[in-house]
XYZ file of C-alpha atoms in Angstrom:
507
model
C -172.564 -57.163 -53.578
C -173.557 -60.206 -55.589
C -176.550 -60.751 -53.307
C -177.675 -57.102 -53.670
C -177.637 -57.165 -57.495
C -181.003 -58.930 -57.959
C -182.610 -56.560 -55.473
C -181.255 -53.498 -57.251
C -182.669 -54.740 -60.547
C -186.164 -54.864 -59.052
C -186.468 -51.065 -58.845
C -186.062 -50.342 -62.593
C -188.460 -53.179 -63.331
C -191.085 -51.769 -60.966
C -190.663 -48.293 -62.419
C -191.144 -49.683 -65.911
C -194.355 -51.481 -64.874
C -195.732 -48.336 -63.210
C -195.115 -46.296 -66.358
C -196.773 -48.982 -68.463
C -199.889 -48.964 -66.259
C -200.114 -45.171 -66.294
C -199.809 -45.122 -70.081
C -202.670 -47.603 -70.430
C -204.851 -45.837 -67.863
C -207.763 -43.936 -69.484
C -207.299 -40.190 -69.484
C -209.869 -37.461 -68.823
C -209.629 -36.114 -72.373
C -212.668 -36.854 -74.503
C -212.562 -38.030 -78.094
C -214.229 -35.675 -80.549
C -216.343 -38.474 -82.066
C -217.637 -39.520 -78.628
C -218.555 -36.120 -77.198
C -222.194 -34.927 -77.255
C -223.228 -33.608 -80.665
C -227.013 -33.469 -80.515
C -229.806 -33.709 -77.978
C -232.962 -35.790 -78.348
C -236.193 -35.408 -76.410
C -238.415 -38.417 -75.767
C -241.900 -37.953 -74.311
C -242.963 -41.072 -72.443
C -246.409 -40.720 -74.068
C -247.320 -39.090 -77.391
C -250.953 -38.443 -76.434
C -252.466 -37.161 -73.210
C -255.608 -35.648 -71.781
C -255.721 -31.888 -71.271
C -254.534 -31.156 -67.751
C -252.402 -34.298 -67.549
C -248.640 -34.153 -66.916
C -246.311 -35.818 -69.414
C -242.848 -36.974 -68.408
C -240.079 -36.619 -70.969
C -236.424 -37.611 -71.183
C -233.606 -35.526 -72.645
C -230.754 -37.662 -74.040
C -227.300 -36.646 -75.312
C -226.128 -38.328 -78.533
C -222.706 -38.475 -80.186
C -221.811 -38.421 -83.886
C -222.293 -42.211 -84.104
C -225.863 -41.948 -82.775
C -225.055 -43.533 -79.416
C -225.492 -42.049 -75.930
C -222.794 -39.619 -74.814
C -221.919 -38.402 -71.334
C -221.725 -34.707 -70.523
C -218.170 -33.574 -69.688
C -219.583 -30.704 -67.593
C -223.007 -29.789 -66.129
C -225.108 -28.784 -69.139
C -228.150 -26.557 -68.623
C -230.583 -26.908 -71.528
C -233.479 -24.652 -72.418
C -236.874 -26.314 -72.970
C -239.678 -24.515 -74.829
C -243.260 -25.836 -74.778
C -245.329 -24.408 -77.653
C -249.064 -24.878 -77.160
C -251.742 -24.844 -79.843
C -252.932 -21.477 -78.505
C -249.580 -19.811 -79.287
C -248.370 -19.606 -75.689
C -244.735 -20.589 -75.056
C -243.569 -21.898 -71.677
C -239.799 -21.823 -71.080
C -238.002 -23.907 -68.477
C -234.517 -25.285 -67.767
C -233.239 -28.827 -67.333
C -229.703 -29.764 -66.277
C -227.774 -32.874 -67.265
C -225.083 -33.461 -64.599
C -221.470 -34.060 -65.546
C -220.917 -37.739 -66.289
C -224.604 -38.375 -67.108
C -226.115 -38.803 -70.573
C -229.755 -37.933 -69.809
C -232.202 -36.194 -67.488
C -235.974 -36.279 -67.020
C -238.658 -33.672 -66.336
C -242.376 -33.196 -67.035
C -244.861 -30.616 -68.261
C -248.631 -30.245 -68.203
C -250.727 -30.376 -71.379
C -252.701 -27.142 -71.183
C -254.817 -27.023 -74.328
C -256.160 -29.484 -76.932
C -254.175 -29.943 -80.106
C -250.510 -30.346 -80.955
C -247.997 -29.278 -78.273
C -244.442 -28.931 -79.598
C -241.381 -29.425 -77.393
C -238.047 -27.856 -78.328
C -234.830 -28.350 -76.350
C -231.625 -26.413 -77.102
C -228.100 -25.710 -75.865
C -225.448 -23.388 -77.376
C -223.061 -26.337 -77.901
C -225.554 -28.942 -79.171
C -227.826 -29.483 -82.138
C -231.450 -28.895 -81.132
C -233.911 -31.635 -80.322
C -237.683 -31.623 -80.761
C -240.823 -33.675 -80.404
C -244.583 -33.234 -80.047
C -247.474 -34.439 -77.896
C -251.163 -34.447 -78.829
C -253.519 -33.053 -76.232
C -257.096 -34.377 -76.305
C -260.195 -33.782 -74.241
C -260.434 -36.322 -71.397
C -263.732 -37.814 -72.603
C -262.191 -38.594 -75.976
C -259.593 -40.925 -74.545
C -260.070 -44.642 -74.998
C -262.196 -46.401 -72.386
C -262.621 -50.022 -71.421
C -265.804 -51.745 -72.527
C -267.607 -54.675 -70.938
C -265.761 -57.202 -73.112
C -262.457 -56.110 -71.610
C -261.040 -54.566 -74.796
C -259.947 -50.946 -75.094
C -262.406 -48.895 -77.131
C -262.420 -45.247 -78.202
C -264.900 -42.991 -76.483
C -266.610 -41.047 -79.274
C -269.073 -39.243 -77.042
C -267.461 -35.829 -77.468
C -265.039 -33.986 -79.798
C -261.530 -35.263 -79.249
C -259.326 -32.238 -79.800
C -261.678 -29.376 -79.004
C -262.578 -26.263 -80.966
C -259.229 -24.541 -80.460
C -257.584 -26.615 -83.143
C -260.433 -26.500 -85.652
C -261.857 -23.009 -85.240
C -261.350 -22.360 -88.942
C -263.213 -25.463 -90.061
C -266.867 -24.999 -91.004
C -267.755 -28.556 -91.925
C -268.343 -31.520 -89.695
C -265.361 -33.838 -89.347
C -267.344 -37.034 -88.820
C -270.788 -37.898 -90.170
C -273.663 -38.308 -87.778
C -273.393 -41.648 -86.002
C -275.617 -44.410 -87.215
C -278.571 -45.408 -84.985
C -278.325 -48.762 -83.220
C -280.065 -51.610 -85.065
C -283.705 -52.228 -83.994
C -284.948 -55.395 -82.378
C -286.254 -58.193 -84.664
C -290.038 -58.192 -85.316
C -292.070 -61.265 -84.455
C -294.588 -61.315 -87.323
C -296.706 -64.288 -88.410
C -294.165 -65.243 -91.054
C -291.431 -65.462 -88.442
C -289.200 -63.170 -90.607
C -287.293 -60.064 -89.587
C -289.385 -56.909 -89.481
C -288.610 -53.542 -91.154
C -286.682 -50.818 -89.349
C -289.196 -48.488 -87.757
C -290.022 -46.390 -84.741
C -292.666 -48.848 -83.584
C -290.032 -51.393 -82.569
C -288.193 -50.113 -79.508
C -284.467 -50.832 -79.337
C -283.417 -53.214 -76.610
C -281.616 -51.803 -73.625
C -277.829 -52.178 -73.805
C -275.062 -51.464 -71.314
C -273.616 -47.941 -71.403
C -270.194 -49.065 -72.700
C -271.799 -50.988 -75.534
C -273.956 -47.979 -76.383
C -270.750 -45.918 -76.806
C -269.518 -48.481 -79.320
C -272.663 -48.000 -81.332
C -271.866 -44.308 -81.688
C -268.572 -44.993 -83.421
C -268.308 -44.676 -87.192
C -268.906 -47.974 -89.011
C -265.973 -49.577 -90.767
C -267.478 -49.200 -94.207
C -268.294 -45.532 -93.690
C -265.693 -42.983 -94.907
C -263.644 -41.062 -92.324
C -263.691 -37.292 -92.781
C -260.736 -35.127 -91.725
C -257.141 -34.712 -92.715
C -253.680 -35.924 -91.824
C -250.737 -33.522 -91.399
C -246.981 -33.583 -90.846
C -244.674 -31.841 -88.378
C -240.869 -32.047 -88.553
C -238.280 -30.794 -86.103
C -236.920 -27.458 -87.291
C -233.201 -27.978 -87.904
C -230.922 -29.125 -90.750
C -230.038 -32.821 -91.029
C -226.378 -33.801 -91.252
C -225.720 -35.904 -94.349
C -223.681 -38.551 -92.525
C -226.055 -41.528 -92.618
C -226.624 -41.321 -88.853
C -228.306 -38.012 -88.058
C -232.084 -37.740 -88.312
C -235.131 -35.876 -87.047
C -238.527 -36.961 -85.816
C -241.485 -36.701 -88.202
C -244.784 -36.446 -86.330
C -247.892 -37.506 -88.267
C -251.156 -36.373 -86.689
C -254.846 -36.638 -87.468
C -257.149 -33.628 -87.524
C -260.342 -35.371 -86.423
C -263.105 -34.276 -84.082
C -263.600 -37.843 -82.917
C -261.332 -40.870 -82.734
C -261.455 -43.410 -85.512
C -262.989 -46.782 -84.713
C -260.440 -48.780 -86.690
C -256.759 -48.465 -87.509
C -255.673 -45.611 -89.791
C -252.614 -46.273 -91.982
C -250.615 -43.482 -93.656
C -247.936 -44.097 -96.304
C -245.216 -41.446 -96.654
C -242.773 -40.698 -99.455
C -239.320 -39.111 -99.218
C -236.943 -37.628 -101.832
C -233.697 -37.677 -99.805
C -232.604 -39.913 -96.982
C -234.920 -42.596 -95.617
C -237.976 -42.903 -93.372
C -238.015 -45.546 -90.689
C -240.783 -46.621 -91.087
C -242.508 -45.246 -94.187
C -245.892 -46.666 -93.175
C -247.333 -45.144 -90.016
C -250.284 -46.820 -88.296
C -252.657 -45.198 -85.795
C -254.354 -47.535 -83.348
C -258.055 -46.868 -82.641
C -258.322 -43.706 -80.565
C -254.841 -42.404 -81.393
C -254.317 -39.013 -83.005
C -250.517 -38.880 -83.350
C -247.762 -41.241 -84.477
C -244.097 -40.756 -85.326
C -241.397 -41.926 -87.683
C -237.753 -40.932 -88.125
C -236.205 -39.194 -91.125
C -232.583 -40.358 -91.403
C -229.974 -39.005 -93.790
C -227.833 -40.876 -96.282
C -224.067 -40.223 -96.631
C -223.479 -37.401 -99.094
C -227.197 -36.655 -99.600
C -226.783 -32.878 -99.588
C -229.568 -30.568 -100.706
C -233.229 -30.188 -99.822
C -235.292 -33.261 -98.977
C -239.085 -33.523 -99.048
C -241.417 -35.762 -97.049
C -244.995 -35.982 -98.302
C -248.134 -37.992 -97.538
C -248.638 -40.440 -100.388
C -251.955 -41.962 -99.340
C -253.942 -43.060 -96.316
C -256.430 -45.782 -95.477
C -259.196 -44.845 -94.937
C -258.869 -41.917 -97.258
C -258.141 -38.533 -95.634
C -257.307 -35.093 -96.925
C -253.517 -34.782 -97.102
C -251.611 -31.929 -95.482
C -248.708 -30.085 -97.082
C -245.292 -31.725 -97.571
C -242.401 -30.699 -95.335
C -238.834 -29.897 -96.393
C -235.499 -29.912 -94.604
C -231.952 -29.162 -95.730
C -229.335 -31.918 -95.702
C -226.159 -30.179 -94.541
C -222.486 -31.253 -94.687
C -221.546 -33.540 -91.758
C -219.791 -30.920 -89.637
C -219.514 -32.752 -86.330
C -216.924 -30.657 -84.546
C -214.598 -27.680 -84.625
C -210.848 -28.228 -84.418
C -208.778 -25.332 -83.078
C -205.001 -25.230 -82.737
C -202.294 -22.667 -82.071
C -199.663 -22.203 -84.765
C -197.153 -22.184 -83.165
C -198.167 -23.156 -79.600
C -195.130 -21.382 -78.097
C -194.221 -17.795 -78.996
C -192.267 -14.930 -77.505
C -193.628 -11.645 -76.288
C -192.523 -10.035 -79.561
C -194.002 -12.703 -81.839
C -197.336 -12.716 -83.612
C -198.973 -16.136 -83.297
C -201.728 -17.754 -85.287
C -204.958 -19.616 -84.543
C -206.056 -22.190 -87.126
C -209.640 -23.483 -87.095
C -210.995 -26.395 -89.127
C -214.423 -28.025 -89.579
C -214.278 -31.809 -89.289
C -216.276 -34.985 -89.761
C -215.164 -36.857 -86.634
C -216.604 -40.223 -87.755
C -214.404 -40.392 -90.861
C -211.775 -37.987 -89.442
C -211.733 -35.713 -92.501
C -212.187 -31.946 -92.986
C -215.607 -30.823 -94.224
C -216.389 -27.688 -96.231
C -219.396 -25.664 -95.162
C -222.299 -24.998 -97.531
C -222.878 -21.507 -96.130
C -221.017 -18.798 -94.247
C -220.347 -19.992 -90.703
C -219.283 -17.651 -87.907
C -216.437 -18.617 -85.563
C -216.184 -16.654 -82.318
C -212.814 -16.478 -80.556
C -212.204 -15.180 -77.034
C -209.388 -15.118 -74.477
C -210.419 -16.964 -71.318
C -207.101 -16.639 -69.430
C -204.090 -14.432 -69.945
C -203.777 -11.288 -72.010
C -203.476 -10.632 -75.702
C -205.303 -9.481 -78.812
C -207.063 -11.641 -81.421
C -207.645 -10.225 -84.868
C -210.310 -10.622 -86.050
C -212.391 -11.781 -83.072
C -215.261 -12.951 -85.298
C -213.892 -15.122 -88.091
C -216.055 -16.450 -90.919
C -215.771 -19.803 -92.647
C -216.668 -18.906 -96.218
C -218.918 -21.123 -98.314
C -216.917 -24.025 -99.733
C -214.098 -23.696 -97.185
C -213.215 -26.003 -94.310
C -210.574 -23.908 -92.526
C -209.795 -20.341 -91.528
C -207.318 -18.521 -89.297
C -206.816 -15.493 -87.065
C -203.776 -13.680 -85.647
C -202.822 -13.496 -81.993
C -200.627 -10.816 -80.452
C -199.547 -11.406 -76.816
C -199.495 -8.613 -74.250
C -197.835 -10.317 -71.298
C -195.761 -13.328 -70.423
C -197.235 -16.637 -69.339
C -200.077 -18.923 -70.351
C -202.898 -17.737 -72.596
C -206.092 -19.779 -73.010
C -208.189 -19.126 -76.126
C -211.669 -20.579 -76.643
C -213.361 -20.973 -80.033
C -217.020 -21.691 -80.747
C -219.323 -22.190 -83.730
C -223.125 -22.364 -83.286
C -224.504 -25.660 -81.909
C -221.135 -27.366 -81.617
C -218.881 -28.022 -78.635
C -216.422 -25.227 -77.888
C -212.708 -25.793 -78.284
C -209.923 -24.585 -75.980
C -206.292 -24.066 -77.005
C -203.290 -22.905 -74.972
C -200.476 -20.591 -76.066
C -197.286 -20.183 -74.042
C -195.743 -16.712 -74.195
C -192.049 -16.597 -73.292
C -189.563 -13.769 -72.949
C -187.795 -12.894 -76.208
C -184.284 -13.254 -74.818
C -182.492 -13.476 -78.175
C -184.392 -10.565 -79.722
C -183.868 -8.268 -76.749
C -180.179 -9.141 -76.446
C -179.656 -8.604 -80.158
C -181.545 -5.311 -79.993
C -179.487 -3.977 -77.103
C -176.294 -4.962 -78.859
C -177.403 -3.392 -82.142
C -178.435 -0.122 -80.484
C -175.175 0.042 -78.589
C -173.204 -0.550 -81.766
C -175.145 2.187 -83.570
C -174.613 4.642 -80.731
C -170.919 3.701 -80.543
C -170.432 4.320 -84.248
C -172.088 7.724 -83.896
C -169.766 8.517 -80.934
C -166.660 7.537 -82.841
C -167.450 9.140 -86.203
C -169.185 12.308 -85.032
C -166.889 12.861 -81.999
C -169.759 12.924 -79.487
C -169.610 12.046 -75.818
C -169.683 8.549 -74.359
C -173.311 8.845 -73.291
C -174.219 8.583 -76.982
C -173.927 4.773 -76.571
C -176.810 4.346 -74.030
C -178.858 6.851 -76.033
C -178.363 4.610 -79.060
C -179.634 1.635 -77.093
C -182.869 3.503 -76.259
C -183.460 4.962 -79.717
C -182.622 1.650 -81.401
C -185.207 -0.127 -79.227
C -187.762 2.628 -79.976
C -187.326 2.163 -83.738
C -187.591 -1.612 -83.471
C -190.718 -1.595 -81.287
C -192.381 1.001 -83.513
C -191.926 -1.152 -86.591
C -192.997 -4.263 -84.686
C -196.219 -3.066 -83.091
C -197.271 -0.090 -85.222
C -195.984 -1.296 -88.576
C -193.656 0.173 -91.136
C -196.262 2.729 -92.226
C -196.067 4.400 -88.809
C -192.443 5.369 -89.405
C -191.444 4.895 -93.018
C -192.808 6.660 -96.063
C -193.584 3.372 -97.787
C -194.263 -0.183 -96.709
C -191.376 -2.590 -96.441
C -191.990 -6.329 -96.349
C -189.427 -8.189 -94.240
C -189.284 -10.630 -91.339
C -188.729 -8.238 -88.458
C -188.048 -10.882 -85.782
C -185.146 -12.402 -87.659
C -182.088 -11.829 -85.411
C -180.126 -10.289 -88.266
C -182.965 -7.875 -89.048
C -183.273 -6.976 -85.347
C -179.572 -6.117 -85.258
C -179.714 -3.956 -88.391
C -182.874 -2.072 -87.339
C -181.609 -1.294 -83.832
C -178.209 -0.322 -85.211
C -179.895 2.243 -87.477
C -181.986 3.511 -84.574
C -178.865 3.815 -82.417
C -177.051 5.710 -85.150
C -179.981 8.117 -85.758
C -180.284 8.919 -82.062
C -183.014 11.275 -80.847
C -184.067 11.960 -84.442
C -185.980 8.667 -84.199
C -188.038 10.056 -81.330
C -188.717 13.335 -83.177
C -189.919 11.436 -86.255
C -192.147 9.207 -84.145
C -193.727 12.116 -82.261
C -194.373 13.870 -85.569
C -196.504 10.910 -86.686
C -198.760 11.566 -83.675
C -198.897 15.330 -84.279
C -196.523 16.247 -81.437
C -193.676 18.703 -82.100
C -190.589 18.301 -79.952
């Protein structure tokens, strides 16, 4: 026995170590601050020739701004808005466990092509690509450097059909050859001196606008169409694009101003031949209200497009849904409590507008009232009632627009105490009627039935369905159950006559 003691002690020790490992093992449940909150779309190129395919990446982001893995296959809708007004719709799926997916689309027409990606449980993402005519793309000259090809309009007439003036001045003629007069000086510019022959690439450079000549056209802004969460992390892309018929020869710099949040960067630079560039508009914590981004100035000087505005909304990252209480009986009325939360700081957040919460039963049977609940302006929580219809497990799902859905479970058990108390109370009421009114013994089971009928009527139809005036009391209290069923047992079949009269039936 002494030799077996050390061996017997090994089993509790092993069991303890197994429990410790299982407790430390990561579970499948996802943290609210790490689940996908928004989706971003990233074109691999911001400018392309008409007819060219552009590859783009769709990335899931969490509330901290980092990548987040999908907990289920997520099918996203992608809309491609061309300059001609046509909208192409497609689908892209991010597999479970992945944080991104890639696809491509073809640039159909010149001008700005907007890309919008959406999912019912995510904040929308958006970007833009500039489509240009192929001959306007940058070409390689004889000196090996990339040069803009200014031989034809860059963006085509579709984008500038309402413009009557020329965007760029007529290109300057190439300089003439030097005259060889008797004085040995340089001759005057004239038609008599033929220009020397130059390579074709160099001739294209001569057609570009000189540096000291003003650039005619305008610069405009495009911002993704969604509110910005005022949490210091969320932001949207700001696309700055040039409305020019021909590419600029030199760099174009645009300085932006912002009233709320921050731009990263504020100064946007276009390389020669580029028509679109981007920056990011990021919120500041607590910067609620409307923010404005405007073009402050550009070099060279261009006509400035209109400012753009976006609303900075409260940082509602997620919905929290819980059952109150999580376990009820078949006779109970449960509650569902919903709350809007900032998952980064783990605090409730009040909404700045009415926000609809949709509740539905995914498994089990019961009734939710109301099904569509509204978070009122300035509130962070709301509730609904749940009435079970059968025993077992009930799964309720809640959802607010562009946020992950929440699932809560309610266990419905048999109301043993209430039913036992009700049977006893009805029997007592029927027994009292038998003893005092000298009726037959069967008055006791009749009292059980009529007592239960009175109790269930008050429970499910309310006091107004039976009484002349409303009575406010806790019906599921065991003492109340006993008293109500006792009265129903004493009254007997008169309870049934009264109940049928409420429905217009005469017995």
